[in-house]
PDB file of C-alpha atoms and ligand atoms in Angstrom:
ATOM      1  CA  MET A 272       0.000   0.000   0.000  1.00 87.00           C
ATOM      2  CA  PRO A 273       1.353   3.450  -0.821  1.00 95.00           C
ATOM      3  CA  GLU A 274       2.593   5.211   2.327  1.00 97.00           C
ATOM      4  CA  LEU A 275       3.607   8.811   3.005  1.00 98.00           C
ATOM      5  CA  PRO A 276       6.660   8.821   0.660  1.00 98.00           C
ATOM      6  CA  GLU A 277       4.763   7.148  -2.196  1.00 97.00           C
ATOM      7  CA  VAL A 278       1.803   9.528  -1.869  1.00 98.00           C
ATOM      8  CA  GLU A 279       4.140  12.539  -1.579  1.00 98.00           C
ATOM      9  CA  THR A 280       5.953  11.381  -4.737  1.00 97.00           C
ATOM     10  CA  SER A 281       2.624  11.106  -6.569  1.00 98.00           C
ATOM     11  CA  VAL A 282       1.504  14.571  -5.436  1.00 98.00           C
ATOM     12  CA  ARG A 283       4.780  16.155  -6.531  1.00 98.00           C
ATOM     13  CA  ALA A 284       4.501  14.547  -9.981  1.00 97.00           C
ATOM     14  CA  LEU A 285       0.820  15.422 -10.446  1.00 98.00           C
ATOM     15  CA  ARG A 286       0.976  19.002  -9.128  1.00 98.00           C
ATOM     16  CA  PRO A 287       2.501  20.686 -12.217  1.00 98.00           C
ATOM     17  CA  LEU A 288       0.093  18.773 -14.476  1.00 98.00           C
ATOM     18  CA  LEU A 289      -2.989  19.817 -12.514  1.00 98.00           C
ATOM     19  CA  LEU A 290      -2.510  23.284 -11.001  1.00 98.00           C
ATOM     20  CA  GLY A 291      -4.577  25.911 -12.772  1.00 97.00           C
ATOM     21  CA  ARG A 292      -6.581  23.349 -14.720  1.00 98.00           C
ATOM     22  CA  THR A 293     -10.362  23.129 -14.599  1.00 98.00           C
ATOM     23  CA  ILE A 294     -12.215  19.854 -14.090  1.00 98.00           C
ATOM     24  CA  THR A 295     -14.929  19.716 -16.738  1.00 98.00           C
ATOM     25  CA  SER A 296     -16.617  16.386 -15.969  1.00 97.00           C
ATOM     26  CA  VAL A 297     -16.319  12.999 -14.224  1.00 97.00           C
ATOM     27  CA  ARG A 298     -16.815   9.478 -15.532  1.00 96.00           C
ATOM     28  CA  ASN A 299     -17.099   6.520 -13.194  1.00 95.00           C
ATOM     29  CA  SER A 300     -17.532   2.780 -13.695  1.00 94.00           C
ATOM     30  CA  TRP A 301     -17.273   1.800 -10.009  1.00 92.00           C
ATOM     31  CA  PRO A 302     -19.641   3.986  -7.962  1.00 92.00           C
ATOM     32  CA  ARG A 303     -18.265   2.643  -4.658  1.00 93.00           C
ATOM     33  CA  HIS A 304     -15.053   4.580  -5.360  1.00 94.00           C
ATOM     34  CA  VAL A 305     -16.973   7.697  -4.415  1.00 97.00           C
ATOM     35  CA  ILE A 306     -17.535   7.694  -0.662  1.00 97.00           C
ATOM     36  CA  THR A 307     -19.145  11.110  -0.505  1.00 97.00           C
ATOM     37  CA  PRO A 308     -21.225  12.748  -1.952  1.00 97.00           C
ATOM     38  CA  SER A 309     -23.366  10.719  -4.378  1.00 96.00           C
ATOM     39  CA  LEU A 310     -21.938  10.247  -7.861  1.00 95.00           C
ATOM     40  CA  ALA A 311     -24.551  12.595  -9.300  1.00 95.00           C
ATOM     41  CA  GLU A 312     -23.754  15.287  -6.747  1.00 97.00           C
ATOM     42  CA  LEU A 313     -20.002  14.829  -7.280  1.00 97.00           C
ATOM     43  CA  GLU A 314     -20.424  15.422 -11.004  1.00 95.00           C
ATOM     44  CA  GLU A 315     -22.552  18.496 -10.408  1.00 97.00           C
ATOM     45  CA  ARG A 316     -20.334  20.057  -7.742  1.00 97.00           C
ATOM     46  CA  ILE A 317     -16.927  19.320  -9.323  1.00 98.00           C
ATOM     47  CA  SER A 318     -17.609  20.361 -12.931  1.00 97.00           C
ATOM     48  CA  GLY A 319     -16.155  23.803 -13.634  1.00 98.00           C
ATOM     49  CA  ARG A 320     -13.976  23.897 -10.475  1.00 98.00           C
ATOM     50  CA  HIS A 321     -10.365  25.053 -10.822  1.00 98.00           C
ATOM     51  CA  ILE A 322      -7.557  23.053  -9.203  1.00 98.00           C
ATOM     52  CA  GLU A 323      -5.859  25.582  -6.922  1.00 98.00           C
ATOM     53  CA  ALA A 324      -3.535  23.398  -4.848  1.00 98.00           C
ATOM     54  CA  ALA A 325      -2.346  19.798  -4.646  1.00 98.00           C
ATOM     55  CA  GLY A 326      -1.090  18.488  -1.334  1.00 98.00           C
ATOM     56  CA  ARG A 327      -0.945  15.494   0.962  1.00 98.00           C
ATOM     57  CA  ARG A 328      -2.141  14.664   4.461  1.00 98.00           C
ATOM     58  CA  GLY A 329      -1.048  11.244   5.739  1.00 98.00           C
ATOM     59  CA  LYS A 330      -1.718   8.840   2.891  1.00 98.00           C
ATOM     60  CA  PHE A 331      -4.443  11.058   1.343  1.00 98.00           C
ATOM     61  CA  LEU A 332      -3.999  13.266  -1.732  1.00 98.00           C
ATOM     62  CA  VAL A 333      -5.784  16.570  -1.211  1.00 98.00           C
ATOM     63  CA  PHE A 334      -6.721  18.805  -4.147  1.00 98.00           C
ATOM     64  CA  SER A 335      -8.102  22.212  -3.165  1.00 98.00           C
ATOM     65  CA  LEU A 336     -10.613  23.399  -5.729  1.00 98.00           C
ATOM     66  CA  SER A 337     -12.322  26.720  -6.301  1.00 98.00           C
ATOM     67  CA  ASP A 338     -15.557  27.503  -4.427  1.00 97.00           C
ATOM     68  CA  ASP A 339     -14.362  25.785  -1.252  1.00 97.00           C
ATOM     69  CA  GLU A 340     -14.462  22.301  -2.677  1.00 98.00           C
ATOM     70  CA  ASN A 341     -11.810  19.707  -1.794  1.00 98.00           C
ATOM     71  CA  LEU A 342     -11.217  16.575  -3.805  1.00 98.00           C
ATOM     72  CA  ILE A 343      -9.575  13.993  -1.535  1.00 98.00           C
ATOM     73  CA  ILE A 344      -8.312  10.646  -2.818  1.00 98.00           C
ATOM     74  CA  HIS A 345      -6.919   7.629  -0.956  1.00 98.00           C
ATOM     75  CA  LEU A 346      -5.084   5.100  -3.134  1.00 97.00           C
ATOM     76  CA  ARG A 347      -5.450   2.250  -0.602  1.00 95.00           C
ATOM     77  CA  MET A 348      -4.057  -1.094  -1.885  1.00 90.00           C
ATOM     78  CA  SER A 349      -3.579  -0.672  -5.603  1.00 91.00           C
ATOM     79  CA  GLY A 350      -4.720   2.813  -6.615  1.00 95.00           C
ATOM     80  CA  HIS A 351      -2.744   4.801  -9.181  1.00 96.00           C
ATOM     81  CA  LEU A 352      -3.305   8.333 -10.437  1.00 97.00           C
ATOM     82  CA  SER A 353      -2.025   9.641 -13.736  1.00 97.00           C
ATOM     83  CA  VAL A 354      -2.645  12.522 -16.108  1.00 98.00           C
ATOM     84  CA  VAL A 355      -2.822  11.435 -19.730  1.00 97.00           C
ATOM     85  CA  ASP A 356      -4.243  12.611 -23.060  1.00 98.00           C
ATOM     86  CA  ALA A 357      -7.978  11.962 -23.302  1.00 97.00           C
ATOM     87  CA  GLY A 358      -7.442   9.987 -26.499  1.00 96.00           C
ATOM     88  CA  GLU A 359      -5.255   7.414 -24.789  1.00 96.00           C
ATOM     89  CA  PRO A 360      -7.208   4.173 -24.225  1.00 95.00           C
ATOM     90  CA  ALA A 361      -8.175   3.505 -20.593  1.00 94.00           C
ATOM     91  CA  ASP A 362      -8.135  -0.119 -19.419  1.00 93.00           C
ATOM     92  CA  ALA A 363     -10.913  -1.891 -17.501  1.00 94.00           C
ATOM     93  CA  HIS A 364      -9.296  -1.072 -14.127  1.00 96.00           C
ATOM     94  CA  THR A 365      -9.566   2.697 -14.662  1.00 96.00           C
ATOM     95  CA  HIS A 366     -12.729   3.317 -12.660  1.00 96.00           C
ATOM     96  CA  THR A 367     -12.842   7.083 -12.121  1.00 97.00           C
ATOM     97  CA  ILE A 368     -11.805   9.683 -14.693  1.00 98.00           C
ATOM     98  CA  PHE A 369     -11.761  13.452 -14.212  1.00 98.00           C
ATOM     99  CA  THR A 370     -11.790  15.304 -17.537  1.00 98.00           C
ATOM    100  CA  LEU A 371      -9.618  18.431 -17.650  1.00 98.00           C
ATOM    101  CA  ASP A 372      -9.970  21.567 -19.784  1.00 98.00           C
ATOM    102  CA  ASN A 373      -6.765  20.930 -21.769  1.00 98.00           C
ATOM    103  CA  GLY A 374      -7.647  17.692 -23.534  1.00 98.00           C
ATOM    104  CA  ARG A 375      -6.174  15.564 -20.772  1.00 98.00           C
ATOM    105  CA  GLU A 376      -7.649  13.463 -17.964  1.00 98.00           C
ATOM    106  CA  LEU A 377      -6.802  12.675 -14.355  1.00 98.00           C
ATOM    107  CA  ARG A 378      -7.335   8.920 -14.197  1.00 98.00           C
ATOM    108  CA  PHE A 379      -7.774   6.785 -11.088  1.00 98.00           C
ATOM    109  CA  ARG A 380      -6.814   3.228 -11.957  1.00 96.00           C
ATOM    110  CA  ASP A 381      -7.501   0.767  -9.165  1.00 95.00           C
ATOM    111  CA  PRO A 382      -7.521  -3.005  -9.904  1.00 93.00           C
ATOM    112  CA  ARG A 383      -8.384  -3.986  -6.298  1.00 93.00           C
ATOM    113  CA  LYS A 384     -11.100  -1.295  -6.082  1.00 95.00           C
ATOM    114  CA  PHE A 385     -10.359  -0.315  -2.459  1.00 95.00           C
ATOM    115  CA  GLY A 386      -9.555   3.312  -3.329  1.00 96.00           C
ATOM    116  CA  CYS A 387     -11.668   6.187  -2.050  1.00 97.00           C
ATOM    117  CA  VAL A 388     -12.794   9.514  -3.532  1.00 98.00           C
ATOM    118  CA  TYR A 389     -14.321  12.294  -1.436  1.00 98.00           C
ATOM    119  CA  LEU A 390     -15.561  15.767  -2.339  1.00 98.00           C
ATOM    120  CA  VAL A 391     -16.035  17.878   0.781  1.00 98.00           C
ATOM    121  CA  HIS A 392     -16.187  21.541   1.757  1.00 98.00           C
ATOM    122  CA  ASP A 393     -14.293  20.893   4.987  1.00 98.00           C
ATOM    123  CA  PRO A 394     -11.266  18.570   4.575  1.00 98.00           C
ATOM    124  CA  GLU A 395     -11.381  17.820   8.309  1.00 98.00           C
ATOM    125  CA  GLU A 396     -14.520  15.802   7.626  1.00 98.00           C
ATOM    126  CA  VAL A 397     -12.185  13.204   6.064  1.00 98.00           C
ATOM    127  CA  LEU A 398      -8.825  14.026   7.646  1.00 98.00           C
ATOM    128  CA  GLY A 399      -9.876  15.131  11.139  1.00 98.00           C
ATOM    129  CA  LYS A 400      -8.949  11.947  12.959  1.00 97.00           C
ATOM    130  CA  LEU A 401      -5.396  11.718  11.588  1.00 98.00           C
ATOM    131  CA  GLY A 402      -2.435  12.032  13.922  1.00 98.00           C
ATOM    132  CA  PRO A 403       0.390  14.517  13.304  1.00 98.00           C
ATOM    133  CA  GLU A 404       2.494  14.670  10.141  1.00 98.00           C
ATOM    134  CA  PRO A 405       5.850  13.074  10.997  1.00 98.00           C
ATOM    135  CA  LEU A 406       7.866  15.405   8.750  1.00 98.00           C
ATOM    136  CA  GLU A 407       6.238  18.644   9.900  1.00 97.00           C
ATOM    137  CA  PRO A 408       8.418  20.858  12.129  1.00 96.00           C
ATOM    138  CA  GLY A 409       5.868  20.534  14.954  1.00 96.00           C
ATOM    139  CA  PHE A 410       6.519  16.810  15.237  1.00 98.00           C
ATOM    140  CA  THR A 411       9.460  17.099  17.630  1.00 98.00           C
ATOM    141  CA  VAL A 412      10.946  14.459  19.925  1.00 98.00           C
ATOM    142  CA  GLU A 413       8.994  16.117  22.743  1.00 97.00           C
ATOM    143  CA  ALA A 414       5.779  15.867  20.722  1.00 97.00           C
ATOM    144  CA  LEU A 415       6.386  12.139  20.187  1.00 97.00           C
ATOM    145  CA  GLN A 416       7.197  11.694  23.877  1.00 97.00           C
ATOM    146  CA  GLU A 417       3.953  13.468  24.759  1.00 96.00           C
ATOM    147  CA  ARG A 418       1.910  11.224  22.455  1.00 95.00           C
ATOM    148  CA  LEU A 419       3.477   8.115  24.005  1.00 95.00           C
ATOM    149  CA  ARG A 420       2.850   9.203  27.575  1.00 92.00           C
ATOM    150  CA  GLY A 421       0.407   7.011  29.449  1.00 88.00           C
ATOM    151  CA  ARG A 422       0.011   4.543  26.584  1.00 88.00           C
ATOM    152  CA  ARG A 423       0.866   0.867  26.666  1.00 95.00           C
ATOM    153  CA  ARG A 424       0.842  -0.247  23.052  1.00 96.00           C
ATOM    154  CA  VAL A 425       2.958  -2.628  20.988  1.00 97.00           C
ATOM    155  CA  LEU A 426       5.271  -0.477  18.855  1.00 97.00           C
ATOM    156  CA  LYS A 427       4.720  -1.825  15.364  1.00 97.00           C
ATOM    157  CA  PRO A 428       0.899  -1.743  15.360  1.00 97.00           C
ATOM    158  CA  LEU A 429       0.994   1.667  17.057  1.00 97.00           C
ATOM    159  CA  LEU A 430       3.121   3.105  14.243  1.00 98.00           C
ATOM    160  CA  LEU A 431       0.564   1.813  11.724  1.00 97.00           C
ATOM    161  CA  ASP A 432      -2.288   3.500  13.622  1.00 97.00           C
ATOM    162  CA  GLN A 433      -3.098   6.580  11.510  1.00 98.00           C
ATOM    163  CA  SER A 434      -4.662   8.363  14.464  1.00 98.00           C
ATOM    164  CA  PHE A 435      -1.328   8.103  16.316  1.00 97.00           C
ATOM    165  CA  LEU A 436       0.864   9.218  13.410  1.00 98.00           C
ATOM    166  CA  ALA A 437      -0.233   9.970   9.826  1.00 98.00           C
ATOM    167  CA  GLY A 438       1.329   8.343   6.795  1.00 98.00           C
ATOM    168  CA  VAL A 439       3.464   5.521   8.193  1.00 98.00           C
ATOM    169  CA  GLY A 440       2.674   2.025   6.917  1.00 97.00           C
ATOM    170  CA  ASN A 441       4.249  -1.409   6.949  1.00 97.00           C
ATOM    171  CA  ILE A 442       7.469  -0.656   5.060  1.00 97.00           C
ATOM    172  CA  TYR A 443       8.488   2.526   6.842  1.00 98.00           C
ATOM    173  CA  ALA A 444       7.464   1.258  10.295  1.00 98.00           C
ATOM    174  CA  ASP A 445       9.822  -1.728   9.943  1.00 98.00           C
ATOM    175  CA  GLU A 446      12.626   0.450   8.581  1.00 98.00           C
ATOM    176  CA  ALA A 447      12.236   3.064  11.331  1.00 98.00           C
ATOM    177  CA  LEU A 448      12.287   0.395  14.067  1.00 98.00           C
ATOM    178  CA  PHE A 449      15.447  -1.070  12.562  1.00 98.00           C
ATOM    179  CA  TYR A 450      17.296   2.248  12.623  1.00 98.00           C
ATOM    180  CA  ALA A 451      16.029   2.863  16.168  1.00 98.00           C
ATOM    181  CA  ARG A 452      17.216  -0.650  17.189  1.00 98.00           C
ATOM    182  CA  LEU A 453      13.788  -1.391  18.637  1.00 98.00           C
ATOM    183  CA  HIS A 454      12.077  -4.790  18.472  1.00 98.00           C
ATOM    184  CA  PRO A 455       8.657  -4.451  16.770  1.00 98.00           C
ATOM    185  CA  ARG A 456       7.009  -6.193  19.768  1.00 98.00           C
ATOM    186  CA  ARG A 457       8.368  -3.707  22.336  1.00 97.00           C
ATOM    187  CA  THR A 458       5.659  -1.936  24.284  1.00 97.00           C
ATOM    188  CA  THR A 459       5.661   1.834  24.507  1.00 96.00           C
ATOM    189  CA  ASP A 460       5.715   1.939  28.312  1.00 95.00           C
ATOM    190  CA  THR A 461       9.200   0.344  28.331  1.00 96.00           C
ATOM    191  CA  LEU A 462      10.850   2.976  26.100  1.00 97.00           C
ATOM    192  CA  THR A 463      13.624   5.104  27.567  1.00 97.00           C
ATOM    193  CA  ALA A 464      14.086   8.762  26.577  1.00 97.00           C
ATOM    194  CA  GLU A 465      17.043   7.697  24.393  1.00 98.00           C
ATOM    195  CA  GLU A 466      14.905   5.088  22.644  1.00 98.00           C
ATOM    196  CA  ILE A 467      12.140   7.622  21.939  1.00 98.00           C
ATOM    197  CA  PHE A 468      14.801   9.929  20.490  1.00 98.00           C
ATOM    198  CA  ALA A 469      16.050   7.042  18.324  1.00 98.00           C
ATOM    199  CA  LEU A 470      12.516   6.221  17.172  1.00 98.00           C
ATOM    200  CA  HIS A 471      11.910   9.849  16.203  1.00 98.00           C
ATOM    201  CA  SER A 472      15.201   9.982  14.255  1.00 98.00           C
ATOM    202  CA  GLY A 473      14.469   6.629  12.622  1.00 98.00           C
ATOM    203  CA  LEU A 474      11.064   7.818  11.406  1.00 98.00           C
ATOM    204  CA  GLN A 475      12.493  11.038   9.961  1.00 98.00           C
ATOM    205  CA  LYS A 476      15.377   9.205   8.311  1.00 98.00           C
ATOM    206  CA  VAL A 477      13.318   6.532   6.553  1.00 98.00           C
ATOM    207  CA  LEU A 478      10.477   8.812   5.444  1.00 98.00           C
ATOM    208  CA  GLN A 479      12.945  11.320   3.999  1.00 98.00           C
ATOM    209  CA  ALA A 480      14.827   8.484   2.298  1.00 98.00           C
ATOM    210  CA  GLY A 481      11.524   7.206   0.911  1.00 98.00           C
ATOM    211  CA  ILE A 482      10.741  10.593  -0.637  1.00 98.00           C
ATOM    212  CA  ALA A 483      14.321  11.045  -1.943  1.00 98.00           C
ATOM    213  CA  ASN A 484      14.038   7.593  -3.575  1.00 97.00           C
ATOM    214  CA  GLU A 485      10.562   8.403  -4.970  1.00 96.00           C
ATOM    215  CA  GLY A 486       8.839   5.632  -3.064  1.00 95.00           C
ATOM    216  CA  ALA A 487       9.061   1.851  -2.854  1.00 95.00           C
ATOM    217  CA  SER A 488       7.803  -0.241  -5.769  1.00 94.00           C
ATOM    218  CA  ILE A 489       7.525  -3.523  -3.876  1.00 87.00           C
ATOM    219  CA  THR A 490       3.983  -4.611  -4.687  1.00 80.00           C
ATOM    220  CA  THR A 491       1.940  -2.518  -7.071  1.00 85.00           C
ATOM    221  CA  TYR A 492       3.125   1.043  -6.479  1.00 93.00           C
ATOM    222  CA  VAL A 493       4.528   2.955  -9.443  1.00 94.00           C
ATOM    223  CA  LYS A 494       4.893   6.695  -9.916  1.00 95.00           C
ATOM    224  CA  PRO A 495       2.217   8.599 -11.921  1.00 95.00           C
ATOM    225  CA  ASP A 496       4.365   8.211 -15.067  1.00 94.00           C
ATOM    226  CA  GLY A 497       4.386   4.409 -14.618  1.00 93.00           C
ATOM    227  CA  GLU A 498       8.061   4.248 -13.590  1.00 95.00           C
ATOM    228  CA  LYS A 499       9.191   2.473 -10.418  1.00 95.00           C
ATOM    229  CA  GLY A 500      10.526   4.233  -7.346  1.00 95.00           C
ATOM    230  CA  ASN A 501      13.886   3.186  -5.912  1.00 94.00           C
ATOM    231  CA  MET A 502      13.266   2.735  -2.178  1.00 95.00           C
ATOM    232  CA  GLN A 503      12.850  -1.063  -2.504  1.00 95.00           C
ATOM    233  CA  ASN A 504      16.525  -1.227  -3.510  1.00 95.00           C
ATOM    234  CA  VAL A 505      17.763   0.506  -0.378  1.00 95.00           C
ATOM    235  CA  THR A 506      15.588  -0.903   2.419  1.00 97.00           C
ATOM    236  CA  ALA A 507      17.540  -2.319   5.346  1.00 98.00           C
ATOM    237  CA  VAL A 508      15.100  -5.012   6.506  1.00 98.00           C
ATOM    238  CA  TYR A 509      11.752  -4.767   4.737  1.00 97.00           C
ATOM    239  CA  ASP A 510      11.109  -7.718   2.395  1.00 96.00           C
ATOM    240  CA  ARG A 511      14.632  -9.021   3.122  1.00 97.00           C
ATOM    241  CA  LYS A 512      13.964 -12.237   5.055  1.00 98.00           C
ATOM    242  CA  GLY A 513      17.133 -14.345   5.286  1.00 98.00           C
ATOM    243  CA  GLN A 514      19.371 -11.618   3.882  1.00 98.00           C
ATOM    244  CA  PRO A 515      22.195 -10.302   6.096  1.00 98.00           C
ATOM    245  CA  CYS A 516      21.472  -7.342   8.388  1.00 98.00           C
ATOM    246  CA  PRO A 517      23.350  -4.353   6.912  1.00 97.00           C
ATOM    247  CA  ARG A 518      24.693  -3.551  10.393  1.00 97.00           C
ATOM    248  CA  CYS A 519      25.707  -6.941  11.860  1.00 98.00           C
ATOM    249  CA  GLY A 520      25.222  -9.614   9.178  1.00 98.00           C
ATOM    250  CA  THR A 521      22.619 -11.645  11.116  1.00 98.00           C
ATOM    251  CA  PRO A 522      19.891 -12.988   8.782  1.00 98.00           C
ATOM    252  CA  ILE A 523      16.770 -10.776   8.808  1.00 98.00           C
ATOM    253  CA  GLU A 524      13.705 -12.478  10.300  1.00 98.00           C
ATOM    254  CA  ARG A 525      10.077 -12.204   9.284  1.00 98.00           C
ATOM    255  CA  ILE A 526       7.215 -12.522  11.767  1.00 98.00           C
ATOM    256  CA  VAL A 527       3.517 -11.708  11.497  1.00 97.00           C
ATOM    257  CA  LEU A 528       2.438  -9.013  13.934  1.00 96.00           C
ATOM    258  CA  GLY A 529      -1.086  -7.649  14.008  1.00 90.00           C
ATOM    259  CA  GLY A 530      -1.727  -9.559  10.780  1.00 93.00           C
ATOM    260  CA  ARG A 531       1.119  -7.793   8.954  1.00 95.00           C
ATOM    261  CA  SER A 532       4.479  -9.085   7.720  1.00 96.00           C
ATOM    262  CA  THR A 533       7.168  -7.636   9.954  1.00 98.00           C
ATOM    263  CA  TYR A 534      10.911  -7.727   9.233  1.00 98.00           C
ATOM    264  CA  PHE A 535      13.653  -7.094  11.782  1.00 98.00           C
ATOM    265  CA  CYS A 536      17.190  -8.057  12.822  1.00 98.00           C
ATOM    266  CA  PRO A 537      17.041 -10.443  15.812  1.00 98.00           C
ATOM    267  CA  SER A 538      20.514  -9.285  16.962  1.00 98.00           C
ATOM    268  CA  CYS A 539      20.191  -5.496  16.590  1.00 97.00           C
ATOM    269  CA  GLN A 540      16.558  -5.310  17.727  1.00 98.00           C
ATOM    270  CA  LEU A 541      16.421  -7.251  20.980  1.00 96.00           C
ATOM    271  CA  LEU A 542      13.167  -7.675  22.854  1.00 91.00           C
TER     272      LEU A 542
HETATM  273 ZN1   ZN B 129      21.659  -6.602  12.902  1.00 72.31          ZN
END
């Protein structure tokens, strides 16, 4: 599933293709893509709106439109957004298409069909429950410490909890825990101040690396232009079961934690 760095990479690629454009119509072959409003209301409210900004919050793409409309898209498992010429054939997995005023289209291709489209006046309606952005200046070590206070949660599932921290998913949680030398099963009430500092640094390091490498193309993720990112080539532990730990050479282990594949070094990340 695309995480913060993959979504950020998509936003950065789409922004110059979309800013200043006007959405002229919508076509949809999978109505359940549109969570709110109804498909008919979406078409009516979005047609003629200018795209004024393209941003990201957690794993959501947020397009600010004229007249206080906000188009919010979540790619979920297999979603992919691209901007292509209207004449280019769309395959059967392209379920939602936004027609633009320059002969091009913003296409939402989504083979697994778990993606979500929202059109709302107030973005908080969709984004209100998200935790802080890990790369925003306000997310300091002290802010992380404060969020951990009084909680007793297992680290890995907590990092995946979008209401605790926005944007981190399976890949970057495992990578951050590796750099912080923390076992994924550690509970938050056992963390020392040094370990919280290390966790904060680990999160910053791997999310920034993910953006610099334009995301990880491990399962289905590709950039809007169809090219792969590079992060999968530089991960330390994720998807590397049996391969030597880059720090100590011990084979990387895989366990299932909270239903998710979890990779770690049994020597560097002691329980
Ligand atoms: Zn190791």
